[in-house]
mmCIF file of C-alpha atoms and ligand atoms in Angstrom:
data_model
loop_
_atom_site.group_PDB
_atom_site.id
_atom_site.type_symbol
_atom_site.label_atom_id
_atom_site.label_comp_id
_atom_site.label_asym_id
_atom_site.label_seq_id
_atom_site.Cartn_x
_atom_site.Cartn_y
_atom_site.Cartn_z
ATOM 1 C CA MET A 22 105.809 103.498 125.568
ATOM 2 C CA TYR A 23 104.189 102.216 122.342
ATOM 3 C CA TYR A 24 103.514 98.640 121.400
ATOM 4 C CA GLY A 25 102.882 96.681 118.306
ATOM 5 C CA LYS A 26 100.658 93.896 119.440
ATOM 6 C CA ILE A 27 99.194 91.961 122.349
ATOM 7 C CA LYS A 28 98.602 88.294 121.991
ATOM 8 C CA ASP A 29 96.102 86.557 124.373
ATOM 9 C CA TRP A 30 97.075 83.009 122.952
ATOM 10 C CA ASP A 31 100.815 82.813 122.077
ATOM 11 C CA ILE A 32 102.310 79.294 121.618
ATOM 12 C CA ALA A 33 105.777 80.473 119.928
ATOM 13 C CA ASP A 34 107.405 82.595 122.413
ATOM 14 C CA GLY A 35 108.003 80.327 125.500
ATOM 15 C CA PRO A 36 106.559 77.159 126.898
ATOM 16 C CA GLY A 37 102.671 76.549 127.009
ATOM 17 C CA VAL A 38 100.036 79.033 126.094
ATOM 18 C CA ARG A 39 100.975 82.575 127.100
ATOM 19 C CA VAL A 40 100.120 86.229 126.911
ATOM 20 C CA SER A 41 102.632 88.326 124.914
ATOM 21 C CA LEU A 42 103.360 92.078 124.619
ATOM 22 C CA PHE A 43 105.405 93.401 121.594
ATOM 23 C CA VAL A 44 106.937 96.683 122.707
ATOM 24 C CA SER A 45 108.147 99.278 120.200
ATOM 25 C CA GLY A 46 111.560 100.799 119.898
ATOM 26 C CA CYS A 47 114.890 99.069 119.147
ATOM 27 C CA ARG A 48 118.406 100.573 118.695
ATOM 28 C CA ASN A 49 119.920 97.195 117.867
ATOM 29 C CA HIS A 50 119.076 97.291 114.326
ATOM 30 C CA CYS A 51 120.137 93.804 113.587
ATOM 31 C CA PRO A 52 120.759 93.096 109.935
ATOM 32 C CA GLY A 53 117.987 90.527 108.776
ATOM 33 C CA CYS A 54 115.725 91.607 111.566
ATOM 34 C CA PHE A 55 112.250 90.142 110.712
ATOM 35 C CA GLN A 56 110.338 93.302 112.164
ATOM 36 C CA PRO A 57 112.099 96.472 111.403
ATOM 37 C CA ASP A 58 109.090 98.433 111.740
ATOM 38 C CA THR A 59 109.278 97.836 115.520
ATOM 39 C CA TRP A 60 112.543 99.774 115.661
ATOM 40 C CA ASP A 61 110.438 102.959 115.470
ATOM 41 C CA PHE A 62 109.664 104.007 119.220
ATOM 42 C CA CYS A 63 106.184 105.380 118.068
ATOM 43 C CA TYR A 64 105.248 102.180 116.125
ATOM 44 C CA GLY A 65 101.781 100.984 116.711
ATOM 45 C CA LYS A 66 99.697 102.358 119.606
ATOM 46 C CA PRO A 67 100.437 103.952 122.883
ATOM 47 C CA TYR A 68 100.512 101.475 125.738
ATOM 48 C CA THR A 69 97.933 102.581 128.481
ATOM 49 C CA ASP A 70 96.320 101.504 131.837
ATOM 50 C CA LYS A 71 93.803 99.915 129.360
ATOM 51 C CA GLU A 72 96.237 97.524 127.758
ATOM 52 C CA GLU A 73 97.768 96.761 131.260
ATOM 53 C CA GLY A 74 94.285 95.832 132.338
ATOM 54 C CA PHE A 75 93.686 93.725 129.370
ATOM 55 C CA ILE A 76 96.863 91.723 129.852
ATOM 56 C CA ILE A 77 96.020 91.102 133.422
ATOM 57 C CA ASP A 78 92.577 89.792 132.454
ATOM 58 C CA ALA A 79 93.825 87.671 129.568
ATOM 59 C CA MET A 80 96.236 85.855 132.061
ATOM 60 C CA ASN A 81 93.373 85.140 134.382
ATOM 61 C CA HIS A 82 92.917 81.409 132.913
ATOM 62 C CA ASP A 83 94.297 78.200 134.133
ATOM 63 C CA TYR A 84 95.639 77.253 130.451
ATOM 64 C CA ILE A 85 97.850 80.360 130.704
ATOM 65 C CA GLN A 86 101.302 79.290 131.654
ATOM 66 C CA GLY A 87 102.912 82.902 131.715
ATOM 67 C CA PHE A 88 103.701 85.985 130.033
ATOM 68 C CA THR A 89 106.194 87.031 127.430
ATOM 69 C CA CYS A 90 107.582 90.606 126.837
ATOM 70 C CA LEU A 91 109.310 91.085 123.388
ATOM 71 C CA GLY A 92 109.763 93.828 120.789
ATOM 72 C CA GLY A 93 111.209 95.680 119.532
ATOM 73 C CA GLU A 94 113.394 95.968 122.691
ATOM 74 C CA PRO A 95 112.058 95.666 126.156
ATOM 75 C CA PHE A 96 115.332 96.867 127.700
ATOM 76 C CA GLU A 97 115.701 100.287 125.906
ATOM 77 C CA PRO A 98 115.595 102.797 128.660
ATOM 78 C CA GLU A 99 112.540 104.388 127.497
ATOM 79 C CA ASN A 100 110.721 101.201 127.973
ATOM 80 C CA GLN A 101 111.978 99.882 131.152
ATOM 81 C CA PRO A 102 109.689 101.902 133.525
ATOM 82 C CA GLU A 103 106.386 100.840 132.222
ATOM 83 C CA VAL A 104 107.611 97.045 131.479
ATOM 84 C CA THR A 105 108.856 96.941 135.139
ATOM 85 C CA ALA A 106 105.552 98.221 136.454
ATOM 86 C CA LEU A 107 103.581 95.631 134.095
ATOM 87 C CA LEU A 108 105.902 92.655 135.402
ATOM 88 C CA ARG A 109 105.616 93.764 138.905
ATOM 89 C CA ARG A 110 101.741 93.581 138.711
ATOM 90 C CA ILE A 111 101.884 90.221 136.765
ATOM 91 C CA LYS A 112 104.033 88.787 139.463
ATOM 92 C CA ARG A 113 101.896 90.091 142.419
ATOM 93 C CA THR A 114 98.772 88.940 140.746
ATOM 94 C CA TYR A 115 99.955 85.605 139.308
ATOM 95 C CA PRO A 116 102.995 84.371 141.479
ATOM 96 C CA GLY A 117 102.797 80.953 139.969
ATOM 97 C CA LYS A 118 102.895 81.877 136.379
ATOM 98 C CA ASP A 119 106.227 82.305 134.684
ATOM 99 C CA VAL A 120 107.791 85.535 132.875
ATOM 100 C CA TRP A 121 109.892 85.260 129.722
ATOM 101 C CA CYS A 122 111.580 88.225 128.139
ATOM 102 C CA TYR A 123 113.556 88.676 124.808
ATOM 103 C CA THR A 124 116.291 91.145 124.467
ATOM 104 C CA GLY A 125 118.852 92.029 121.796
ATOM 105 C CA TYR A 126 121.327 93.060 124.374
ATOM 106 C CA THR A 127 123.691 90.915 126.330
ATOM 107 C CA LEU A 128 122.848 90.312 130.005
ATOM 108 C CA GLU A 129 126.422 90.568 131.577
ATOM 109 C CA ARG A 130 127.584 93.338 129.255
ATOM 110 C CA ASP A 131 124.614 95.675 128.828
ATOM 111 C CA LEU A 132 122.290 95.154 131.762
ATOM 112 C CA LEU A 133 123.920 93.743 134.747
ATOM 113 C CA PRO A 134 126.769 96.222 135.347
ATOM 114 C CA GLU A 135 125.767 99.856 136.485
ATOM 115 C CA GLU A 136 127.978 101.049 133.553
ATOM 116 C CA GLY A 137 126.134 98.716 131.279
ATOM 117 C CA GLY A 138 124.914 100.561 128.097
ATOM 118 C CA ARG A 139 121.423 99.887 129.003
ATOM 119 C CA HIS A 140 121.439 99.777 132.822
ATOM 120 C CA THR A 141 118.809 102.090 134.421
ATOM 121 C CA PRO A 142 117.414 102.625 138.040
ATOM 122 C CA PHE A 143 114.720 100.187 136.639
ATOM 123 C CA THR A 144 116.888 97.330 135.344
ATOM 124 C CA GLU A 145 117.556 95.265 138.383
ATOM 125 C CA GLU A 146 113.930 95.363 139.488
ATOM 126 C CA MET A 147 112.818 94.431 135.996
ATOM 127 C CA LEU A 148 115.274 91.509 135.916
ATOM 128 C CA SER A 149 113.950 90.475 139.129
ATOM 129 C CA TYR A 150 110.635 89.597 137.658
ATOM 130 C CA ILE A 151 112.017 87.498 134.827
ATOM 131 C CA ASP A 152 112.218 83.798 134.950
ATOM 132 C CA VAL A 153 113.789 83.245 131.609
ATOM 133 C CA LEU A 154 115.666 85.865 129.454
ATOM 134 C CA VAL A 155 116.407 84.975 125.792
ATOM 135 C CA ASP A 156 119.421 87.475 125.187
ATOM 136 C CA GLY A 157 121.753 88.513 122.358
ATOM 137 C CA ARG A 158 121.303 90.149 118.939
ATOM 138 C CA PHE A 159 119.929 88.420 115.949
ATOM 139 C CA VAL A 160 122.955 87.291 113.713
ATOM 140 C CA MET A 161 121.863 86.393 110.116
ATOM 141 C CA GLU A 162 125.070 84.196 109.631
ATOM 142 C CA ARG A 163 124.035 82.070 112.625
ATOM 143 C CA LYS A 164 120.460 81.845 111.806
ATOM 144 C CA ASP A 165 119.215 78.268 112.507
ATOM 145 C CA ILE A 166 115.202 77.438 112.196
ATOM 146 C CA SER A 167 115.815 74.340 114.120
ATOM 147 C CA LEU A 168 116.475 76.242 117.362
ATOM 148 C CA GLN A 169 113.642 76.506 119.970
ATOM 149 C CA PHE A 170 112.739 79.774 121.290
ATOM 150 C CA ARG A 171 115.698 81.765 119.423
ATOM 151 C CA GLY A 172 116.570 82.762 116.196
ATOM 152 C CA SER A 173 120.402 82.533 115.953
ATOM 153 C CA ARG A 174 122.905 80.309 117.473
ATOM 154 C CA ASN A 175 124.698 83.143 119.522
ATOM 155 C CA GLN A 176 121.382 83.815 121.401
ATOM 156 C CA ARG A 177 120.819 82.220 124.922
ATOM 157 C CA VAL A 178 117.970 81.107 126.613
ATOM 158 C CA LEU A 179 118.994 82.016 130.310
ATOM 159 C CA HIS A 180 117.459 80.584 133.534
ATOM 160 C CA LEU A 181 117.375 83.962 135.587
ATOM 161 C CA ALA A 182 115.282 82.458 138.274
ATOM 162 C CA LYS A 183 117.933 79.683 138.882
ATOM 163 C CA MET A 184 120.875 82.029 138.477
ATOM 164 C CA ARG A 185 119.233 84.300 141.255
ATOM 165 C CA LYS A 186 118.709 81.395 143.424
ATOM 166 C CA GLU A 187 122.369 80.244 143.015
ATOM 167 C CA GLY A 188 124.021 83.749 143.470
ATOM 168 C CA LYS A 189 125.094 84.008 139.805
ATOM 169 C CA MET A 190 123.127 87.017 138.833
ATOM 170 C CA THR A 191 125.490 89.886 139.522
ATOM 171 C CA ALA A 192 128.333 91.389 137.584
ATOM 172 C CA GLU A 193 130.776 90.056 139.782
ATOM 173 C CA THR A 194 129.444 86.534 140.101
ATOM 174 C CA PHE A 195 127.843 86.154 136.682
ATOM 175 C CA GLU A 196 127.643 82.542 135.429
ATOM 176 C CA ALA A 197 125.133 81.664 132.566
ATOM 177 C CA VAL A 198 122.582 78.922 133.382
ATOM 178 C CA TRP A 199 120.865 77.784 130.363
ATOM 179 C CA TRP A 200 117.006 76.982 130.442
ATOM 180 C CA PRO A 201 116.815 73.209 130.406
ATOM 181 C CA VAL A 202 115.096 71.875 127.354
ATOM 182 C CA GLU A 203 114.632 68.160 126.640
ATOM 183 C CA ASP A 204 115.204 68.630 123.018
ATOM 184 C CA ARG A 205 117.180 71.617 122.717
ATOM 185 C CA LYS A 206 119.911 72.070 120.249
ATOM 186 C CA PHE A 207 121.968 74.557 121.714
ATOM 187 C CA GLN A 208 125.435 73.578 120.243
HETATM 188 S S1 SF4 B 315 116.734 93.057 118.860
HETATM 189 FE FE1 SF4 B 315 115.154 92.082 117.968
HETATM 190 S S2 SF4 B 315 113.791 93.776 117.271
HETATM 191 FE FE2 SF4 B 315 115.740 94.702 117.472
HETATM 192 S S3 SF4 B 315 116.765 94.575 115.656
HETATM 193 FE FE3 SF4 B 315 117.531 92.828 116.723
HETATM 194 S S4 SF4 B 315 115.985 91.168 115.877
HETATM 195 FE FE4 SF4 B 315 115.001 93.301 115.464
#
């Protein structure tokens, strides 16, 4: 896996102060994407144990609320094994911190069903570590800069932790639960 950047102080991609990783490679190719350089699976630098250690160390502060993985596309099959390993280590090391992830894919269509286009042997475990998933392609015609944590109105901020707890996380029982935001402008 390659990555474009790691932020050890990110206040834009989820609540509070976060550590974030921008992985490389994306086949969504949304028109109007603000970072097309990251579509290339070899964009940036190789992701190694050194980067993983840096992320774990950077999260070891009380002011860090959690971790966000974005891209590029974390759910491309090539990226899922290393992202899963990283999220597993984060959740074991910091069980009280939250994990957010951004994907251009749609949860119930591409990730949950075994025949989903991006479902791999790693997908379920990867999803199990994610508290909030922002899903859906960026759609230029539905761009809205007033939205919190998403770029276009079709995208969703899904509360996966709550969906798992309420049994709404399988392809058969899928029911979207939005992450509650006081001042959200979802409609
Ligand atoms: S999913 Fe994200 S990175 Fe990929 S093309 Fe769409 S906006 Fe760009």
